Coordinates of C-alpha atoms and ligand atoms in Angstrom, one line a residue:
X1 CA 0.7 -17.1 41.6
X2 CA -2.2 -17.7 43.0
X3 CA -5.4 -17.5 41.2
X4 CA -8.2 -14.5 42.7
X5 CA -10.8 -16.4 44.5
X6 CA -13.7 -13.9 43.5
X7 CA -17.3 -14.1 44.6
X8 CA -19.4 -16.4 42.6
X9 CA -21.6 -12.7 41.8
X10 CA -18.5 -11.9 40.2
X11 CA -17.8 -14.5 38.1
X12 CA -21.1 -14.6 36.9
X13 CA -21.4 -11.1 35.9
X14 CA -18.2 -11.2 34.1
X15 CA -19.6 -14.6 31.9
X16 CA -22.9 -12.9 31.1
X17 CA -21.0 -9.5 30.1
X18 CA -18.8 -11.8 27.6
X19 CA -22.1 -12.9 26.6
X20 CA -23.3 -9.9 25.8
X21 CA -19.8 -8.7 24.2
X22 CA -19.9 -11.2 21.8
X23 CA -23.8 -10.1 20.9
X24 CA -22.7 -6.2 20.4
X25 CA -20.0 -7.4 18.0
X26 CA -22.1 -9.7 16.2
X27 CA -24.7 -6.3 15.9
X28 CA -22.0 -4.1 15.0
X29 CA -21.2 -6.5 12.1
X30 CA -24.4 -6.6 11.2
X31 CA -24.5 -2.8 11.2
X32 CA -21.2 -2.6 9.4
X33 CA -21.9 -5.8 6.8
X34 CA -25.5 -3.4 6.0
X35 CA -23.4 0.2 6.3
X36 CA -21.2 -0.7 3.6
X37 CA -23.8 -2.1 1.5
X38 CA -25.1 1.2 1.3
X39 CA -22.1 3.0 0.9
X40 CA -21.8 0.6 -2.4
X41 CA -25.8 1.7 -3.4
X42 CA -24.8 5.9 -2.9
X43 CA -21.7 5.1 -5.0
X44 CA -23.9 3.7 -7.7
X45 CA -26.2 7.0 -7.1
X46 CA -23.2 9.3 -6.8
X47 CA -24.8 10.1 -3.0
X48 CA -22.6 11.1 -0.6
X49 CA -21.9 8.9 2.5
X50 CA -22.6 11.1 5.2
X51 CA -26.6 12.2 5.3
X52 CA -26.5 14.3 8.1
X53 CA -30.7 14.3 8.1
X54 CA -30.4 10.3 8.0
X55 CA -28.5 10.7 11.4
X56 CA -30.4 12.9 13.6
X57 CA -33.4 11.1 12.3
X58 CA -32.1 7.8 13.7
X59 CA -30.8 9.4 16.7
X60 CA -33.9 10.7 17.7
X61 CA -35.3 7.1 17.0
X62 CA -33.0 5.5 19.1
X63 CA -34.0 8.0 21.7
X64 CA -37.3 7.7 22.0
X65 CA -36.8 3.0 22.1
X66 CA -33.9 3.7 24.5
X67 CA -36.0 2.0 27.8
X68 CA -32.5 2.6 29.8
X69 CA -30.7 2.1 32.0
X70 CA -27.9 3.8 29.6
X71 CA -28.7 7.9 29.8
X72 CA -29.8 9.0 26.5
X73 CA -27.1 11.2 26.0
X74 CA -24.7 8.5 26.4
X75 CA -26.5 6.3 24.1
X76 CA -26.3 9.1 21.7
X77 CA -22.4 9.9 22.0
X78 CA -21.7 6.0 20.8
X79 CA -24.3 5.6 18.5
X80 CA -22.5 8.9 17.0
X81 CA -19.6 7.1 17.0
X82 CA -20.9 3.9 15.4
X83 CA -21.8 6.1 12.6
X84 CA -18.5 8.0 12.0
X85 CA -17.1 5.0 11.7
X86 CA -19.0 3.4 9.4
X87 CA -18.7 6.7 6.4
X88 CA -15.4 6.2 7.3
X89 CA -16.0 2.6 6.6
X90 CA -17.8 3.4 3.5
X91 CA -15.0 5.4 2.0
X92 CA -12.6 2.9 2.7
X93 CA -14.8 0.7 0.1
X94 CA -15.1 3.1 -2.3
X95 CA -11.3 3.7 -2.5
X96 CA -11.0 -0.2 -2.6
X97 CA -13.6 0.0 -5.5
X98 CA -11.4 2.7 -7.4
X99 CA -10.4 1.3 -10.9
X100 CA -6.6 2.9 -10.1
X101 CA -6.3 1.3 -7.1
X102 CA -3.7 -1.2 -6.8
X103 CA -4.7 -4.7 -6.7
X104 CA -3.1 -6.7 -4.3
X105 CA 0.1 -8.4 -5.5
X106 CA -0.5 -6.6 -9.0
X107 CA 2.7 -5.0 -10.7
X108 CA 3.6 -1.5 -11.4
X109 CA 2.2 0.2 -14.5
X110 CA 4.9 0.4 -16.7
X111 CA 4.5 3.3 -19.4
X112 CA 6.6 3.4 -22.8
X113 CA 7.2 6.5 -24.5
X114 CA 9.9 6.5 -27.6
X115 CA 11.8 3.7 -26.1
X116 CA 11.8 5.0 -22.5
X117 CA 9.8 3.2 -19.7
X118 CA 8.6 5.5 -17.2
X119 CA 7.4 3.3 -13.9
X120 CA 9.8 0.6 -15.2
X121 CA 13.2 -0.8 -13.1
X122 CA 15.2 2.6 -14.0
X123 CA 14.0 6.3 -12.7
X124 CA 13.9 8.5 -15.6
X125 CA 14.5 11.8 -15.7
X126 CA 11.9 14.6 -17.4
X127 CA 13.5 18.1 -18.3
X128 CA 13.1 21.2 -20.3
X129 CA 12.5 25.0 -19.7
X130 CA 9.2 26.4 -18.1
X131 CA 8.1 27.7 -21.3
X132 CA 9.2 27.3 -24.9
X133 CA 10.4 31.2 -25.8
X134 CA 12.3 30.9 -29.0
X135 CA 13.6 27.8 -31.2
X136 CA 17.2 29.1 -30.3
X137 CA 16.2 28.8 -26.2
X138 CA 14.8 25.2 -27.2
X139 CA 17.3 24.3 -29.5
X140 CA 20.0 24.7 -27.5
X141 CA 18.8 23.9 -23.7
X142 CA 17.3 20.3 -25.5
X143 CA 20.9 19.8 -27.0
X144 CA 22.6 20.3 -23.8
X145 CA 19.9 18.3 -21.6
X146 CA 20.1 15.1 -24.7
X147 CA 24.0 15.3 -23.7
X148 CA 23.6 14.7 -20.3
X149 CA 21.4 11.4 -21.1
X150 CA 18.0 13.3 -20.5
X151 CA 15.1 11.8 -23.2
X152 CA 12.3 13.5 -22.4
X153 CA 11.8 17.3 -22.6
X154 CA 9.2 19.2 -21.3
X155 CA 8.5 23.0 -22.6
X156 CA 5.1 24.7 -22.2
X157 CA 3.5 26.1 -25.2
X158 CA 0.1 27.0 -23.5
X159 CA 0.7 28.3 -19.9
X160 CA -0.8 28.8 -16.6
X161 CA 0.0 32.7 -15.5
X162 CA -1.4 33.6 -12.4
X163 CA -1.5 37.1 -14.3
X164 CA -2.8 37.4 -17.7
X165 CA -0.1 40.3 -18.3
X166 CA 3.0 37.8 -18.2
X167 CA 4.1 35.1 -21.0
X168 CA 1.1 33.2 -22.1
X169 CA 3.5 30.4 -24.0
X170 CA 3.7 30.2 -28.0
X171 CA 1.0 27.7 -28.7
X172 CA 0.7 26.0 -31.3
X173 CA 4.6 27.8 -32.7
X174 CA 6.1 26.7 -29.6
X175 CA 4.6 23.0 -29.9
X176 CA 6.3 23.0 -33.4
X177 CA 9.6 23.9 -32.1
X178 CA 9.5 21.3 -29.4
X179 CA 8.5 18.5 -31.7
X180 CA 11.2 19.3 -34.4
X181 CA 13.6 19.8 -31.6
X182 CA 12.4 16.7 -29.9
X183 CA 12.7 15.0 -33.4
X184 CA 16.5 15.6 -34.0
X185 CA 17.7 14.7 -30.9
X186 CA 15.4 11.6 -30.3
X187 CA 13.9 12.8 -27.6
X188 CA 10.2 12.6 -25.8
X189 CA 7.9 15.6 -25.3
X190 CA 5.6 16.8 -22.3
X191 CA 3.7 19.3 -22.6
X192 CA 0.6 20.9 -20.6
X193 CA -2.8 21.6 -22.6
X194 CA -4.4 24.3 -20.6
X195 CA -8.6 23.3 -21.7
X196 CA -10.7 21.1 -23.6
X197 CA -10.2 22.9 -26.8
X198 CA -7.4 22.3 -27.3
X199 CA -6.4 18.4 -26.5
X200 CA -6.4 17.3 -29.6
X201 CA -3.7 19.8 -30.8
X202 CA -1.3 19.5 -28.0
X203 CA -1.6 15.3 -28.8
X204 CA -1.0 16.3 -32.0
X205 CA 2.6 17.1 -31.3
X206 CA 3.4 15.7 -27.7
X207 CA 4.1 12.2 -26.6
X208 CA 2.6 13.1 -23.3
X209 CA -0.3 15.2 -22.0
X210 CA 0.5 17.1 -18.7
X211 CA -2.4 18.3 -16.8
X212 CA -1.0 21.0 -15.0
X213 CA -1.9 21.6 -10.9
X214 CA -4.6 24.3 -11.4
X215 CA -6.3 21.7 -13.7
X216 CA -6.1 18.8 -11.6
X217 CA -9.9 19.6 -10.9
X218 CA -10.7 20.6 -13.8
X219 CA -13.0 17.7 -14.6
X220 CA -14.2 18.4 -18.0
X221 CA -10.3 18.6 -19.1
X222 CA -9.9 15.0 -17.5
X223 CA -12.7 13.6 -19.1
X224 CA -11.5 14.7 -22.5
X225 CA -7.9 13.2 -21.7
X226 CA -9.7 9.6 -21.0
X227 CA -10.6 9.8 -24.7
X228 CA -6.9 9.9 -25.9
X229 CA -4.7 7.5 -26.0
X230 CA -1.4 9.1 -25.3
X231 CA 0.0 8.6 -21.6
X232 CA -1.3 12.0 -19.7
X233 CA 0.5 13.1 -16.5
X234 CA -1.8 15.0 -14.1
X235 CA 0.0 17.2 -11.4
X236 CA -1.3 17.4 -7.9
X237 CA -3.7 20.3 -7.4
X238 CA -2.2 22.9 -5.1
X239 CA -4.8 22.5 -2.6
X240 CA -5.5 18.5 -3.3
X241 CA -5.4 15.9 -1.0
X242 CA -4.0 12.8 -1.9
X243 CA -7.9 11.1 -2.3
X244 CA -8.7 14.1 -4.7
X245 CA -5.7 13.3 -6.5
X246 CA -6.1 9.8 -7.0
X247 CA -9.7 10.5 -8.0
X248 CA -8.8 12.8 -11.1
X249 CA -6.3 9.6 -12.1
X250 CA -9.5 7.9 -11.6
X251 CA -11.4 10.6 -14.2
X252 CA -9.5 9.8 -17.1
X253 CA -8.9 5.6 -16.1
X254 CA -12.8 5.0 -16.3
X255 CA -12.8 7.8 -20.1
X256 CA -10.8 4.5 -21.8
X257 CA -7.2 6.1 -20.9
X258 CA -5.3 3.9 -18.5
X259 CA -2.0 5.6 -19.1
X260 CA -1.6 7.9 -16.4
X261 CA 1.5 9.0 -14.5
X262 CA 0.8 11.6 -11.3
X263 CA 3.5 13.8 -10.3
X264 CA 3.3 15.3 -7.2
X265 CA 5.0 18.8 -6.8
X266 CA 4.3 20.2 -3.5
X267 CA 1.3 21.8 -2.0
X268 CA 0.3 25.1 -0.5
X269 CA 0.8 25.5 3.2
X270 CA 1.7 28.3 5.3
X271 CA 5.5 27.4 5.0
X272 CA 6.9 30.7 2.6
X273 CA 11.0 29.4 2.7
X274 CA 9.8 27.5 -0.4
X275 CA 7.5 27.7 -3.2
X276 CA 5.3 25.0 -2.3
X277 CA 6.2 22.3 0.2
X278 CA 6.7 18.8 -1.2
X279 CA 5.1 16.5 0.4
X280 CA 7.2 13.5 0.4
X281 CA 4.9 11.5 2.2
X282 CA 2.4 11.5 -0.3
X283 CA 4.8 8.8 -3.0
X284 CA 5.1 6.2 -0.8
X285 CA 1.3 6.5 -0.4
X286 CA 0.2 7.2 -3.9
X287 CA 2.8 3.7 -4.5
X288 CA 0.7 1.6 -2.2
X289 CA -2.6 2.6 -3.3
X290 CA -2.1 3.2 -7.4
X291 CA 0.0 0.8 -9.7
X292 CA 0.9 4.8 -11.3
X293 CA 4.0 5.9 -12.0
X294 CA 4.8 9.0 -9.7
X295 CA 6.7 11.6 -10.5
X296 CA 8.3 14.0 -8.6
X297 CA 8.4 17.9 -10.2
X298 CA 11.6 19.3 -7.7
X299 CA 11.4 22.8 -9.4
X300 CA 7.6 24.1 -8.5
X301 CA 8.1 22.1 -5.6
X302 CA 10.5 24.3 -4.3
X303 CA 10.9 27.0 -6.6
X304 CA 14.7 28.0 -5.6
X305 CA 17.8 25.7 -6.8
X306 CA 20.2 25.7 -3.6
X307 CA 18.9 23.0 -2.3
X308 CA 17.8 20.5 -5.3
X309 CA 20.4 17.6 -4.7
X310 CA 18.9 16.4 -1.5
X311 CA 15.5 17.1 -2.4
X312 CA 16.0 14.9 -5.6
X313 CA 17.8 12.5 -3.4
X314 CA 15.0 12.5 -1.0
X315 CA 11.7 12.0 -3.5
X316 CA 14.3 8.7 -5.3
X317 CA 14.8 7.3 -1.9
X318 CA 10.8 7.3 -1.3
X319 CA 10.3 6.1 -3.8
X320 CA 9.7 8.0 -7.0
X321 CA 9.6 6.5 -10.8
X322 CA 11.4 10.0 -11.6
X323 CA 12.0 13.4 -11.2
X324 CA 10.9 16.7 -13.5
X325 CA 12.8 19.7 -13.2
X326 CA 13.1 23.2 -15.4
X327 CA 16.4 23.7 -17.5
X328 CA 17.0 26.8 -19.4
X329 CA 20.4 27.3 -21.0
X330 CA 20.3 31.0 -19.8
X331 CA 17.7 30.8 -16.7
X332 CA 18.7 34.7 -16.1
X333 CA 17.1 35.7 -19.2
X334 CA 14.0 33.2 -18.6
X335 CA 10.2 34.7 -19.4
X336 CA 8.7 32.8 -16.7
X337 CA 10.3 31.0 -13.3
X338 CA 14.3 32.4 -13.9
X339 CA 14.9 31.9 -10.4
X340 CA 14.0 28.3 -9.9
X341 CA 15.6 27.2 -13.6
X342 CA 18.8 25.0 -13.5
X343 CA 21.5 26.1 -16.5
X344 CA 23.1 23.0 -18.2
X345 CA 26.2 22.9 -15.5
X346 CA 23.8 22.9 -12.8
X347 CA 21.7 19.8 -14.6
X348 CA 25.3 18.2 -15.1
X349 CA 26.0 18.4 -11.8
X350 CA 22.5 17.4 -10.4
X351 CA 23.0 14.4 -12.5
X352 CA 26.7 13.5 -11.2
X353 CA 25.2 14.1 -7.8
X354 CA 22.7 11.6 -8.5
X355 CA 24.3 9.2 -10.5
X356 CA 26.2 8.0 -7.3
X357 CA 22.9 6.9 -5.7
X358 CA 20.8 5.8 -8.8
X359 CA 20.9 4.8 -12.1
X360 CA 18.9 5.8 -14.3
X361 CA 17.0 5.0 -17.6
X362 CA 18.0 5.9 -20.6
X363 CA 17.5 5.3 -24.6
X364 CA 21.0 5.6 -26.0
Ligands
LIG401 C1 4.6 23.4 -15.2 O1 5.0 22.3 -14.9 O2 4.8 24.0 -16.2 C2 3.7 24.1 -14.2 C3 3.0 25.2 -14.5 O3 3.6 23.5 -13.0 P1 2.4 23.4 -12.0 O4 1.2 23.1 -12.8 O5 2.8 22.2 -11.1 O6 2.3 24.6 -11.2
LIG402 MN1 7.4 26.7 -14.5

């Protein structure tokens, strides 16, 4: 083809406007080289990134030096801009700065508990009832869950009732049941610890700390946690984002306690089919931007059985270290979340269902 024979105007216009390309990008590094070295001084200060007085101050500077010929209120829309994007730079920096960030090319955080590795090759699987009612409830679901080649058993003894007139958990009783339990059939406990007070007796008898989701911003809890040194899993707040999340792993990292696991387990939306919706999309992210493991709670995630297999499916396939779900050997009889509860046939055959996809860890 032919090459355009434009006016020599033209072609002169077009060379000083790549000129003057190549000036704005070398001001807009500038801009962005200084931006973000302020976003690192209001981390230091704990300031936020976006100062809204800071901006309409410079605004108004820039519109009282702008000689034209660009219209002020043009001038102002990208300038705007300019600024969105660099917070937007800035919080990019501080995520990069985040001490449970993953480095790149580092390896997963492998966590051992009893002889299990959570976050290692193998999914593992985490199960128990809601609540720990009686040692004969325990007893027997943790017998029938060991059978089925599940280690580690999770129970509440303190728990979260949106009303204070329903089952508050056995404490401190129900802890001792779950750790003799736990004892005789070799098995690993979770349990939730509900405030501050009482950390040091849930550690006491669990092998790991769960913060549940109405704690995940409870930041005096977290801080406590970094001071233990027993792997604490911290559930995704019902209203969290993924950032927020990743910040409360951050709470107890930078307290001295780098074993965290995060479990995600759906969050509130307007959707009512389900308890909470999962948000699958959220362990693929949380893998590429921790080195955690992630665990995936399928029971308050969806609060109704029927459709567990492919949900379990789904949460292994993007990529989940393991899954958490509620077993009571009599779920109709449960003091807290019957409906959602699996029996020990319906673990058995979750776990056949499975087990012809994935294989998972196990102690013996
Ligand atoms: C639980 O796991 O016992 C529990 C109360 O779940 P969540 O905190 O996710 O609601
Ligand atoms: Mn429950």
């Amino acid at each position: 083809m032919k090459a355009k024979n434009y006016p020599k105007q033209l072609k002169e216009l077009r060379a000083e406007m790549t000129k003057v390309n190549e000036a704005i990008m070398g001001n807009l590094n500038d801009f962005f080289r200084i931006s973000n070295q302020i976003g690192e001084v209001k981390d230091k200060m704990g300031l936020a990134h976006f100062d809204p007085v800071r901006e309409s101050q410079m605004l108004k500077e820039i519109h009282q030096k702008n000689k034209g010929p660009m219209p002020n209120d043009l001038m102002k829309r990208i300038f705007k801009e300019i600024f969105r994007a660099s917070v937007e730079e800035m919080d990019v920096g501080t995520r990069s700065r985040l001490k449970v960030k993953r480095l790149p090319n580092a390896k997963d955080l492998v966590i051992r508990v009893n002889g299990i590795e959570i976050g290692g090759e193998k999914p593992i699987l985490m199960a128990g009832p809601c609540a720990v009612e009686d040692f004969d409830q325990i007893y027997i679901t943790a017998k029938g869950l060991k059978e089925l080649g599940i280690d580690i058993l999770r129970g509440g003894a303190f728990k979260p009732r949106t009303s204070p007139y329903s089952f508050q958990g056995l404490e401190e009783k129900g802890l001792k049941m779950l750790r003799t339990v736990a004892d005789e059939f070799n098995m690993a406990i979770i349990s939730e610890v509900l405030d501050t007070r009482n950390v040091s007796l849930v550690a006491k008898y669990a092998d790991i700390i769960q913060v549940g989701a109405r704690n995940m911003f409870n930041y005096s809890l977290l801080k406590e946690l970094g001071k233990i040194r027993k792997p604490v899993m911290i559930k995704r707040g019902l209203m969290a984002t993924i950032d927020e999340f990743i910040l409360a792993a951050e709470y107890v990292y930078i307290g001295g306690n780098h074993e965290i696991i995060l479990c995600e387990r759906g969050i509130r939306t307007f959707e009512t089919q389900t308890r909470n919706t999962l948000d699958i999309t959220s362990i693929p992210i949380l893998k590429n931007e921790t080195p955690l493991p992630i665990i995936v709670d399928i029971s308050h995630s969806l609060g109704r059985k029927d459709i567990i297999k492919p949900v379990a499916h789904a949460a292994l396939t993007a990529g989940a270290d393991g899954l958490m779900f509620e077993s009571h050997h009599n779920p109709l009889a449960a003091l807290s979340d019957s409906e959602q509860q699996l029996d020990l046939g319906e673990v058995q055959e979750l776990i056949e269902y499975l087990n012809e996809y994935f294989q998972f860890s196990t102690v013996n």
